[in-house]
Coordinates of C-alpha atoms and ligand atoms in Angstrom, one line a residue:
Chain A
M1004 CA 204.0 60.7 97.1
P1005 CA 206.3 58.9 100.2
H1006 CA 205.2 55.6 98.8
N1007 CA 203.5 54.3 95.7
A1008 CA 200.5 53.0 94.9
A1009 CA 199.4 50.7 92.4
I1010 CA 196.4 48.8 91.0
V1011 CA 197.3 45.0 90.7
G1012 CA 194.0 43.3 89.9
G1013 CA 190.3 43.3 90.3
G1014 CA 186.9 41.8 89.3
L1015 CA 183.2 42.5 88.6
T1016 CA 180.2 41.2 88.6
E1017 CA 177.9 41.2 85.4
W1018 CA 176.1 44.4 84.9
G1019 CA 172.3 45.1 84.5
E1020 CA 169.2 44.4 85.8
R1021 CA 170.4 41.9 88.2
D1022 CA 168.1 39.5 89.6
A1023 CA 170.3 39.6 92.9
T1024 CA 170.4 42.1 96.2
W1025 CA 173.1 44.4 97.4
K1026 CA 174.8 42.2 99.4
D1027 CA 174.7 39.5 96.6
L1028 CA 176.6 42.1 94.2
A1029 CA 179.1 42.6 97.0
Q1030 CA 179.9 39.1 97.2
E1031 CA 180.1 38.6 93.7
A1032 CA 182.9 41.2 93.0
G1033 CA 184.3 40.5 96.1
K1034 CA 185.0 36.7 95.0
A1035 CA 186.2 38.2 91.4
T1036 CA 188.5 40.4 92.6
F1037 CA 190.3 38.1 95.1
D1038 CA 190.1 35.2 92.7
D1039 CA 191.8 37.8 89.9
V1040 CA 195.0 38.3 92.0
D1041 CA 197.4 35.6 93.1
G1042 CA 199.0 36.0 96.3
I1043 CA 196.3 38.4 98.2
E1044 CA 193.6 36.9 100.3
P1045 CA 191.1 38.3 102.5
A1046 CA 193.2 37.8 105.3
D1047 CA 196.2 40.1 103.6
V1048 CA 193.6 43.4 103.3
E1049 CA 194.6 45.9 105.9
G1050 CA 192.2 48.8 104.4
L1051 CA 188.7 48.6 102.6
F1052 CA 186.6 51.1 101.6
V1053 CA 183.5 51.1 99.9
G1054 CA 182.3 52.9 97.1
A1055 CA 178.4 52.8 97.4
V1056 CA 175.9 56.3 97.1
Q1057 CA 172.5 55.1 98.5
P1058 CA 172.1 52.0 99.9
E1059 CA 169.8 53.3 102.3
R1060 CA 167.4 54.5 99.8
F1061 CA 167.9 51.1 97.4
A1062 CA 168.4 48.2 99.6
F1063 CA 167.7 49.8 103.2
Q1064 CA 170.7 49.3 104.4
S1065 CA 173.6 51.7 105.7
H1066 CA 176.9 50.7 107.7
V1067 CA 177.8 48.6 104.5
A1068 CA 181.4 48.5 104.7
P1069 CA 181.7 46.8 108.0
M1070 CA 178.7 44.6 105.8
V1071 CA 181.0 43.7 103.3
A1072 CA 184.0 43.1 105.8
E1073 CA 181.8 40.6 107.0
L1074 CA 180.5 39.1 103.7
L1075 CA 184.3 38.4 102.5
G1076 CA 185.7 37.5 105.4
I1077 CA 188.0 40.4 105.9
D1078 CA 189.1 41.2 109.2
V1079 CA 190.0 44.8 108.9
N1080 CA 192.7 46.2 111.4
G1081 CA 193.4 49.2 109.5
M1082 CA 190.6 51.9 107.8
L1083 CA 187.9 50.7 107.0
A1084 CA 185.1 53.3 105.6
R1085 CA 182.2 53.7 103.1
T1086 CA 182.6 56.7 100.9
E1087 CA 179.6 58.8 99.3
L1088 CA 180.3 61.5 96.8
A1089 CA 177.1 61.0 94.5
C1090 CA 178.3 59.5 90.9
A1091 CA 182.2 59.6 91.9
S1092 CA 182.0 57.6 95.0
G1093 CA 183.9 54.9 93.8
Q1094 CA 186.8 57.2 92.6
A1095 CA 186.5 58.4 96.1
A1096 CA 186.8 55.0 97.6
L1097 CA 189.9 54.5 95.6
R1098 CA 191.5 58.5 96.7
Y1099 CA 191.4 57.4 100.2
A1100 CA 193.0 54.0 99.7
W1101 CA 195.9 55.6 97.5
L1102 CA 196.6 58.4 100.3
A1103 CA 196.2 55.7 102.9
I1104 CA 198.9 53.4 101.2
A1105 CA 200.8 56.9 100.3
A1106 CA 200.8 57.6 103.8
G1107 CA 202.5 54.5 104.6
Q1108 CA 199.6 53.5 106.7
L1109 CA 198.9 50.5 104.7
D1110 CA 200.3 48.2 102.1
V1111 CA 197.0 46.1 101.0
A1112 CA 193.6 47.6 100.4
L1113 CA 190.4 46.5 98.9
V1114 CA 188.3 49.0 97.3
L1115 CA 184.7 48.0 96.3
G1116 CA 182.2 49.6 94.6
V1117 CA 178.2 48.6 94.8
E1118 CA 175.1 49.9 93.8
K1119 CA 171.9 47.9 93.4
M1120 CA 169.4 50.6 91.8
N1121 CA 166.7 48.3 89.9
I1122 CA 163.8 47.6 92.3
D1123 CA 160.9 46.6 90.3
R1124 CA 159.4 48.8 87.4
E1125 CA 156.5 49.4 89.1
H1126 CA 158.5 51.3 91.6
M1127 CA 160.4 53.3 89.1
P1128 CA 159.1 56.9 90.6
E1129 CA 161.1 55.6 93.9
I1130 CA 164.0 54.9 91.5
Q1131 CA 163.5 58.5 90.1
S1132 CA 162.9 60.1 93.8
N1133 CA 166.5 58.5 94.9
M1134 CA 168.2 60.3 91.6
T1135 CA 166.7 63.4 92.2
N1136 CA 167.7 63.7 95.8
V1137 CA 171.1 63.5 94.5
L1138 CA 170.9 67.6 93.7
D1139 CA 169.9 70.3 95.9
R1140 CA 166.6 68.3 96.6
E1141 CA 164.7 71.5 98.3
F1142 CA 165.4 73.4 95.5
D1143 CA 166.5 72.1 92.8
G1144 CA 165.0 67.9 93.0
V1145 CA 162.1 69.7 94.1
N1146 CA 161.3 70.7 90.3
G1147 CA 161.5 67.4 88.7
L1148 CA 165.3 68.1 87.6
N1149 CA 167.0 64.5 87.4
G1150 CA 169.8 63.3 85.4
P1151 CA 168.4 63.7 81.5
S1152 CA 166.8 66.9 82.4
Y1153 CA 169.3 68.5 84.0
F1154 CA 172.4 67.3 81.2
A1155 CA 169.9 68.3 78.3
Q1156 CA 170.3 71.7 79.7
Y1157 CA 174.1 71.5 79.3
A1158 CA 173.5 70.0 75.6
Q1159 CA 171.1 72.9 74.9
R1160 CA 173.5 75.7 76.3
H1161 CA 176.3 73.8 74.3
M1162 CA 174.8 73.4 71.3
E1163 CA 173.8 77.2 71.1
E1164 CA 177.1 78.7 72.5
H1165 CA 179.0 76.6 70.3
G1166 CA 177.3 74.9 67.5
T1167 CA 177.5 71.4 68.9
T1168 CA 175.4 69.3 66.9
Q1169 CA 172.8 66.3 67.4
E1170 CA 174.5 64.5 65.1
Q1171 CA 177.7 64.9 67.2
L1172 CA 175.8 63.9 70.4
A1173 CA 174.8 60.6 68.6
M1174 CA 178.7 60.0 67.5
V1175 CA 179.3 59.9 70.9
S1176 CA 176.8 57.4 72.2
A1177 CA 177.2 55.5 68.8
K1178 CA 181.2 55.3 69.8
N1179 CA 180.3 54.0 73.1
K1180 CA 177.7 51.9 72.9
S1181 CA 179.1 49.9 70.5
L1182 CA 182.5 49.3 71.7
A1183 CA 180.5 48.0 75.2
A1184 CA 179.3 45.5 72.4
E1185 CA 182.5 44.0 73.1
T1186 CA 182.9 43.9 76.7
D1187 CA 181.3 40.7 78.6
F1188 CA 180.1 42.2 81.5
A1189 CA 178.4 45.2 79.8
H1190 CA 174.5 46.0 80.8
Y1191 CA 174.0 47.4 76.9
R1192 CA 175.7 45.1 74.4
E1193 CA 174.1 46.2 71.2
H1194 CA 176.0 47.4 68.5
V1195 CA 174.4 51.2 67.7
D1196 CA 174.8 54.0 65.0
V1197 CA 174.2 57.3 64.9
D1198 CA 170.6 56.6 63.3
D1199 CA 169.9 54.6 66.1
V1200 CA 170.5 57.5 68.4
L1201 CA 169.0 59.8 66.4
D1202 CA 166.0 57.9 66.2
S1203 CA 165.4 57.1 69.7
Y1204 CA 162.7 59.0 72.2
P1205 CA 163.7 62.3 73.3
I1206 CA 163.2 61.6 76.7
A1207 CA 164.6 65.2 77.8
P1208 CA 164.8 67.0 74.6
P1209 CA 167.4 67.8 72.9
L1210 CA 168.7 64.6 74.8
R1211 CA 167.3 61.1 73.5
L1212 CA 166.8 58.0 75.1
L1213 CA 170.4 56.7 73.4
D1214 CA 172.2 59.7 74.8
C1215 CA 171.4 58.5 78.4
S1216 CA 173.0 55.6 80.3
G1217 CA 171.1 53.4 82.2
I1218 CA 169.8 52.3 85.7
T1219 CA 172.2 49.6 86.1
D1220 CA 172.9 47.1 89.1
G1221 CA 176.8 46.1 89.4
A1222 CA 179.9 45.9 91.1
A1223 CA 183.5 46.1 90.6
G1224 CA 186.8 45.6 93.0
V1225 CA 190.2 46.6 92.7
L1226 CA 193.4 45.7 94.9
V1227 CA 195.5 48.5 95.8
V1228 CA 199.0 47.8 97.0
S1229 CA 202.1 49.3 98.0
E1230 CA 204.7 49.4 95.7
E1231 CA 206.7 47.4 98.0
K1232 CA 204.0 44.7 98.0
A1233 CA 203.8 45.2 94.4
A1234 CA 207.4 43.9 93.9
E1235 CA 206.8 41.2 96.9
L1236 CA 203.7 39.5 94.8
G1237 CA 205.9 40.1 91.4
V1238 CA 203.2 41.2 89.4
E1239 CA 203.5 41.4 85.8
T1240 CA 201.3 44.4 85.5
A1241 CA 200.3 47.5 87.8
A1242 CA 198.7 50.2 87.2
Y1243 CA 200.4 52.7 89.4
I1244 CA 198.4 55.8 91.0
T1245 CA 200.4 58.9 89.4
G1246 CA 197.9 61.9 90.4
S1247 CA 194.8 62.6 91.2
G1248 CA 192.8 65.9 91.6
Q1249 CA 189.3 67.2 92.6
S1250 CA 187.2 70.5 92.3
C1251 CA 184.1 71.5 93.3
M1252 CA 184.5 75.9 93.1
A1253 CA 181.8 76.0 96.5
S1254 CA 178.9 75.1 94.2
N1255 CA 176.0 72.6 94.4
S1256 CA 172.5 74.0 93.5
V1257 CA 172.0 75.5 90.2
N1258 CA 172.5 79.5 91.3
N1259 CA 175.9 78.4 92.7
I1260 CA 177.8 76.1 89.8
P1261 CA 180.3 78.3 88.0
S1262 CA 178.8 77.6 84.2
M1263 CA 175.5 75.6 82.8
T1264 CA 177.8 75.4 79.7
T1265 CA 181.1 74.1 80.8
W1266 CA 183.1 72.4 84.2
P1267 CA 185.6 74.4 84.8
Q1268 CA 186.1 72.0 87.7
A1269 CA 187.1 69.1 85.6
R1270 CA 190.3 71.6 84.3
E1271 CA 190.9 72.3 87.8
A1272 CA 191.0 68.9 89.0
S1273 CA 192.8 67.7 85.8
Q1274 CA 195.4 70.3 86.1
Q1275 CA 195.8 68.9 89.6
A1276 CA 196.1 65.7 88.6
Y1277 CA 198.6 66.5 85.4
E1278 CA 200.9 68.1 87.4
Q1279 CA 201.5 65.5 90.0
A1280 CA 201.7 63.3 87.3
G1281 CA 203.8 65.4 85.2
I1282 CA 201.7 65.4 82.2
E1283 CA 202.2 68.4 80.0
D1284 CA 200.8 67.6 77.0
P1285 CA 197.6 65.1 78.1
L1286 CA 196.3 64.5 74.5
E1287 CA 200.0 63.5 73.4
E1288 CA 200.7 62.0 76.5
I1289 CA 197.6 60.1 77.8
D1290 CA 196.7 56.7 75.9
V1291 CA 193.6 55.6 77.4
A1292 CA 190.9 57.7 79.2
E1293 CA 187.7 56.3 81.0
V1294 CA 185.5 59.7 81.2
H1295 CA 182.0 60.1 83.1
D1296 CA 180.1 59.6 79.7
C1297 CA 176.9 59.7 81.9
F1298 CA 175.2 61.6 79.0
S1299 CA 176.4 62.0 75.6
I1300 CA 177.0 65.7 76.0
S1301 CA 178.8 65.1 79.3
E1302 CA 181.7 63.7 77.3
I1303 CA 181.9 66.6 74.7
I1304 CA 182.2 68.8 77.4
E1305 CA 185.1 66.5 79.3
Y1306 CA 187.3 66.6 75.9
E1307 CA 187.7 70.5 76.8
Q1308 CA 187.9 70.7 80.0
L1309 CA 190.3 67.7 80.6
G1310 CA 192.4 68.9 77.9
F1311 CA 192.2 67.1 74.8
A1312 CA 190.0 69.8 73.0
E1313 CA 190.0 73.5 72.7
E1314 CA 186.8 75.3 74.6
G1315 CA 183.7 75.0 72.5
E1316 CA 185.6 72.2 69.9
G1317 CA 184.4 69.1 71.6
G1318 CA 181.5 68.0 69.0
Q1319 CA 184.3 68.3 66.3
F1320 CA 187.0 66.4 68.0
I1321 CA 184.3 63.1 68.2
E1322 CA 183.0 64.2 65.0
D1323 CA 187.1 64.0 63.8
G1324 CA 187.7 60.4 65.2
R1325 CA 190.0 61.9 67.8
S1326 CA 188.5 59.5 70.5
E1327 CA 187.7 56.8 68.8
L1328 CA 190.1 53.5 70.1
D1329 CA 192.9 54.3 67.4
G1330 CA 192.5 57.9 67.7
D1331 CA 194.5 60.5 69.2
V1332 CA 193.3 59.2 73.1
A1333 CA 191.1 56.3 73.1
V1334 CA 188.2 57.3 75.3
N1335 CA 185.8 54.9 76.9
P1336 CA 187.2 51.7 75.3
R1337 CA 184.6 49.2 77.6
G1338 CA 182.3 51.6 76.5
G1339 CA 181.6 54.1 78.9
L1340 CA 178.7 54.6 81.3
L1341 CA 176.5 54.9 78.0
G1342 CA 177.5 51.0 77.2
C1343 CA 178.1 49.5 80.6
G1344 CA 175.4 51.3 82.5
H1345 CA 176.3 53.6 85.3
P1346 CA 176.1 51.1 88.9
L1347 CA 176.6 54.9 90.8
G1348 CA 179.3 53.6 93.6
A1349 CA 181.1 51.2 91.2
T1350 CA 181.9 53.3 88.2
G1351 CA 185.1 54.8 89.2
V1352 CA 186.2 51.7 90.4
C1353 CA 185.3 50.0 86.9
Q1354 CA 187.0 52.6 84.9
A1355 CA 190.3 52.2 87.3
L1356 CA 189.7 48.4 86.6
E1357 CA 189.7 49.0 82.7
V1358 CA 192.8 50.9 82.6
Y1359 CA 194.6 48.2 84.4
R1360 CA 193.1 45.9 82.0
Q1361 CA 194.1 48.0 78.9
F1362 CA 197.6 47.8 80.4
A1363 CA 197.7 44.2 80.9
G1364 CA 196.4 43.9 77.5
D1365 CA 193.7 41.7 79.4
V1366 CA 190.6 42.8 77.4
S1367 CA 188.6 41.2 74.0
S1368 CA 190.6 42.2 71.0
A1369 CA 187.8 44.6 69.5
R1370 CA 188.3 47.0 72.3
Q1371 CA 192.5 47.0 73.2
V1372 CA 193.8 49.9 72.6
P1373 CA 196.5 49.8 70.4
D1374 CA 200.3 50.0 70.6
D1375 CA 200.4 48.6 74.3
P1376 CA 199.1 51.4 76.4
E1377 CA 201.2 52.6 79.0
T1378 CA 199.3 55.9 80.6
G1379 CA 195.7 56.7 81.5
L1380 CA 193.3 58.7 83.4
I1381 CA 189.6 58.4 85.0
H1382 CA 187.5 61.3 85.5
N1383 CA 183.9 61.2 87.3
L1384 CA 181.7 64.2 87.8
S1385 CA 179.4 63.9 90.4
G1386 CA 175.8 65.4 91.3
S1387 CA 175.1 68.6 89.8
A1388 CA 178.3 68.5 87.8
S1389 CA 179.5 70.0 90.6
V1390 CA 182.6 68.0 91.8
H1391 CA 185.2 66.6 89.5
S1392 CA 187.4 64.0 90.2
V1393 CA 190.5 62.9 88.2
M1394 CA 192.8 60.1 88.6
T1395 CA 196.2 59.8 86.3
L1396 CA 197.3 55.9 86.2
A1397 CA 200.6 54.7 84.2
R1398 CA 202.2 51.2 83.9
D1399 CA 205.4 52.3 85.8
P1400 CA 206.2 54.0 89.3
Q1401 CA 207.0 57.6 89.2
Chain B
M529 CA 190.1 40.0 118.6
T530 CA 190.2 37.2 116.2
R531 CA 187.2 36.1 114.5
P532 CA 185.0 33.2 116.0
D533 CA 185.8 30.1 114.6
H534 CA 182.8 29.0 112.4
T535 CA 184.4 26.2 111.1
G536 CA 182.4 23.2 112.8
P537 CA 183.3 21.2 115.6
K538 CA 187.0 19.8 115.6
D539 CA 187.0 17.2 117.8
A540 CA 185.5 14.1 116.3
D541 CA 184.1 12.6 119.4
A542 CA 181.7 15.7 119.4
P543 CA 178.1 15.0 118.8
T544 CA 177.3 16.1 115.3
D545 CA 173.8 14.2 114.6
D546 CA 171.6 17.4 115.6
L547 CA 174.2 19.9 113.5
L548 CA 174.2 18.1 110.5
R549 CA 171.0 16.1 110.0
T550 CA 169.8 16.6 106.5
D551 CA 167.2 14.7 106.0
G552 CA 164.4 16.8 107.8
G553 CA 163.0 13.2 109.2
E554 CA 162.3 13.5 112.6
H555 CA 161.1 16.7 113.4
S556 CA 157.6 17.7 113.8
D557 CA 156.3 20.5 111.5
P558 CA 157.4 23.7 113.9
P559 CA 154.4 26.7 115.0
R560 CA 153.9 28.7 112.2
G561 CA 152.6 32.7 112.5
T562 CA 151.5 35.6 110.3
I563 CA 153.4 39.1 110.1
T564 CA 150.9 41.6 108.9
L565 CA 152.0 44.3 106.8
P566 CA 150.3 47.3 105.9
D567 CA 148.9 47.4 102.2
E568 CA 149.9 51.1 101.7
V569 CA 152.2 53.5 103.7
E570 CA 151.3 57.6 103.7
L571 CA 154.0 59.6 101.8
P572 CA 156.9 59.5 104.1
R573 CA 157.8 62.5 105.4
L574 CA 161.0 62.3 103.8
L575 CA 159.7 61.4 100.3
D576 CA 157.7 64.6 100.3
F577 CA 160.0 66.9 98.1
Y578 CA 158.8 70.1 100.1
D579 CA 160.1 71.0 103.3
L580 CA 158.1 71.6 106.6
Q581 CA 157.9 75.3 106.4
D582 CA 157.0 76.7 109.5
P583 CA 159.7 78.2 112.0
E584 CA 159.1 74.8 114.1
H585 CA 161.2 73.0 110.9
T586 CA 163.2 75.4 109.2
R587 CA 165.2 78.5 110.2
I588 CA 164.3 79.9 106.9
H589 CA 160.9 79.9 106.8
E590 CA 160.5 83.8 106.5
F591 CA 161.4 82.6 102.8
Y592 CA 158.0 80.5 102.8
D593 CA 156.5 83.2 104.7
N594 CA 157.4 85.8 102.1
L595 CA 156.5 83.5 99.2
R596 CA 153.1 82.7 100.8
A597 CA 152.4 86.5 101.3
G598 CA 153.3 86.7 97.4
S599 CA 156.9 87.9 97.5
L600 CA 159.7 85.9 96.0
T601 CA 162.7 87.1 98.7
T602 CA 166.0 85.7 99.4
T603 CA 168.8 86.0 102.0
Q604 CA 171.1 89.2 102.0
C605 CA 174.1 89.3 104.3
T606 CA 174.5 92.8 106.3
D607 CA 178.3 92.7 106.8
C608 CA 179.0 92.0 103.2
D609 CA 176.2 92.5 101.0
A610 CA 176.3 88.8 99.4
I611 CA 173.1 87.7 97.8
H612 CA 172.6 83.9 98.6
F613 CA 170.2 81.3 96.6
P614 CA 169.0 79.4 98.2
P615 CA 168.3 81.1 101.3
R616 CA 170.7 80.8 104.2
V617 CA 171.8 80.8 108.1
V618 CA 175.2 81.6 107.2
C619 CA 176.9 83.7 105.0
P620 CA 179.4 81.2 102.7
E621 CA 181.0 84.4 101.7
C622 CA 182.2 85.7 105.0
L623 CA 180.6 83.4 107.7
S624 CA 178.0 85.9 109.4
D625 CA 174.9 85.1 110.4
D626 CA 173.6 88.9 110.5
L627 CA 170.9 88.1 107.4
T628 CA 167.9 90.0 106.2
Y629 CA 165.7 89.0 103.4
T630 CA 165.5 91.0 100.2
D631 CA 163.2 91.0 97.3
L632 CA 163.8 89.3 93.8
P633 CA 162.1 90.2 91.0
H634 CA 159.3 88.2 89.9
E635 CA 160.4 88.4 86.2
G636 CA 163.6 86.9 84.4
T637 CA 164.8 85.2 81.5
L638 CA 164.8 81.7 80.7
T639 CA 168.5 80.6 80.2
S640 CA 168.5 76.9 79.7
F641 CA 164.9 74.7 79.8
T642 CA 164.1 70.9 78.6
E643 CA 160.6 68.5 79.1
V644 CA 160.5 65.9 81.6
R645 CA 159.3 63.1 79.4
G646 CA 159.8 59.9 81.2
T647 CA 159.2 58.7 84.7
A648 CA 159.1 61.3 87.2
A649 CA 159.6 60.6 91.0
I650 CA 157.1 60.0 94.0
G651 CA 154.9 62.9 94.1
M652 CA 155.3 64.2 90.3
S653 CA 154.9 61.5 88.6
D654 CA 151.6 62.5 87.1
D655 CA 152.9 65.5 85.6
P656 CA 154.9 64.4 82.8
P657 CA 154.8 66.1 80.4
F658 CA 156.3 69.2 82.0
V659 CA 158.9 72.0 81.5
V660 CA 162.0 72.5 83.7
G661 CA 164.4 75.2 83.5
V662 CA 166.7 77.9 84.7
V663 CA 165.5 81.1 85.2
D664 CA 167.8 84.4 85.5
L665 CA 166.7 86.7 87.8
G666 CA 169.3 89.1 88.0
P667 CA 170.7 88.7 91.5
V668 CA 170.6 84.9 91.5
R669 CA 169.9 82.0 88.9
L670 CA 167.6 79.4 90.1
S671 CA 165.8 76.3 88.5
A672 CA 162.3 76.1 87.9
R673 CA 159.5 74.1 86.7
V674 CA 157.8 76.7 83.7
D675 CA 154.2 76.2 83.6
N676 CA 151.3 76.8 80.7
A677 CA 154.4 76.0 78.0
T678 CA 155.6 73.0 76.3
Y679 CA 159.3 72.5 75.3
D680 CA 158.5 73.3 71.3
E681 CA 156.8 76.7 72.3
L682 CA 159.6 78.0 74.3
E683 CA 163.2 79.4 72.8
T684 CA 166.0 80.2 75.4
G685 CA 165.9 84.3 75.9
D686 CA 162.4 84.4 76.9
A687 CA 160.8 85.9 79.7
V688 CA 159.2 84.1 82.1
Q689 CA 157.3 85.6 85.6
L690 CA 156.5 84.1 89.0
K691 CA 153.4 81.9 89.7
V692 CA 153.2 80.9 93.2
M693 CA 151.7 77.5 94.0
D694 CA 149.9 76.3 97.1
I695 CA 150.7 72.7 98.0
D696 CA 147.8 70.8 98.8
G697 CA 148.8 67.7 101.3
P698 CA 149.9 65.5 102.9
T699 CA 150.5 67.7 105.8
E700 CA 147.7 70.5 107.5
Q701 CA 150.2 73.1 107.4
D702 CA 149.5 76.0 104.6
R703 CA 152.6 75.1 102.1
V704 CA 153.9 77.2 99.1
F705 CA 156.7 76.7 96.6
Y706 CA 157.4 78.8 93.2
R707 CA 157.2 78.1 89.9
F708 CA 157.4 80.2 86.8
E709 CA 155.2 80.6 83.6
P710 CA 155.8 82.9 79.9
L711 CA 155.3 86.5 80.5
Ligands
ZN582 ZN1 178.8 87.8 104.3

């Protein structure tokens, strides 16, 4: 890339069922982000990218990027936009900030992901409607498919074709939820073991309640700057964006997605990013991976498609402890979506912030990836898992 | 453009009494009124999962017309022969807009399924538990509700057959949709 871009800090809100509005969350995360980075004020921000999936449905509000600019007093004179790519909206926002800096258009960008999802519990059918329309509403959502009932079918097929077990699914949830117990902003902070997962209600069999991420309110922000600006700031730690790929294979509805067992789009997107970053052996070269564990089965398929495990061997990968904090690659040290919850637009931003914090050694020691991690990855799938987005990060510029 | 300065009067002599008063003291109570909202709203058009199916609202009305008459069909491209699902008005393989409707099999294979046991969306929130799965019809694969079966009774590979559902309310239109049931 002509210009390197780096994350130099960020902040977030408490995640959970928050007694707060969309605007409250945006302000909290914006303040936390600026408070975290010395030397950058709202007046320095030239680009603002807001990841948000459904403010129209959950907060009855659109045109949210200028709303954030107003709330944080940012006089944007470069680029501003809101990005919507369902569950990958936060990473999409980050990707546009990176591209704008790489192209030499900006030196300082704020990326903020915000989602308000919990309206009062009596309105759960409306919340579910808002989740269901992420699929092709006319032909897939209409059948009552939502997150659990859609991903349950990937689990069923993966179990049938590859012998993946209910226990292996549960191991993913137990790992991530227990790590989230060490994460101060996480929605779910209770240690969970495999039996807890197996004993939870099979809400969309074979998936059980604890195989699923939650409905979470939250926001997260990062500041992304050019390498020159990072040098000027004299930052101690940065997370440079070294590669970024996406793939959707012209698919969205059930008939057209390439497989109901696996995600070749994730393989394609990660290969694009690895090639840009010069990564040949991801398992060897990536220290920390924040992957999209919206459901336990997702992380298992992602081990395979991101190049950590052979096709069909994702279940064995978790069983052998290879994705633990001290394993071959530390996967989801903050506790992932399963533990932190999944405020849609905020998730990708939070993953990138976690990689930055892991580089900086700025997390609780109970979830710190050992031996000074220097390379990281974030991955999001979105919608019907039709789209996969992968970004690689490193402590040092390329 | 610069942002308007909202930091307040800078002139020390400027009158500030009315702006800064905090005691609420000398004001009389302001006039009060009432805004009345409806207790309930009808199912809004955009929260109805089923589209309006007539020629005035959709160019794939023929799909729904055929289904109403008892046939499951979809579009096929007359230029490149591609069969699409969902039905289209433009072929995604060659961008031709010369499409015809072709019959799909009414029997297929259930390749995956689950049971919705949590809260479902508006319009289907009284339905759980219900089975939803993926049906392979040969030329196309689609998701569908599977009626007359529970999760525990089904296996992948089971044969299923088309069931046409008439949609009751909230429009005057005679709308339809498809489901499947065990053969
Ligand atoms: Zn064609």
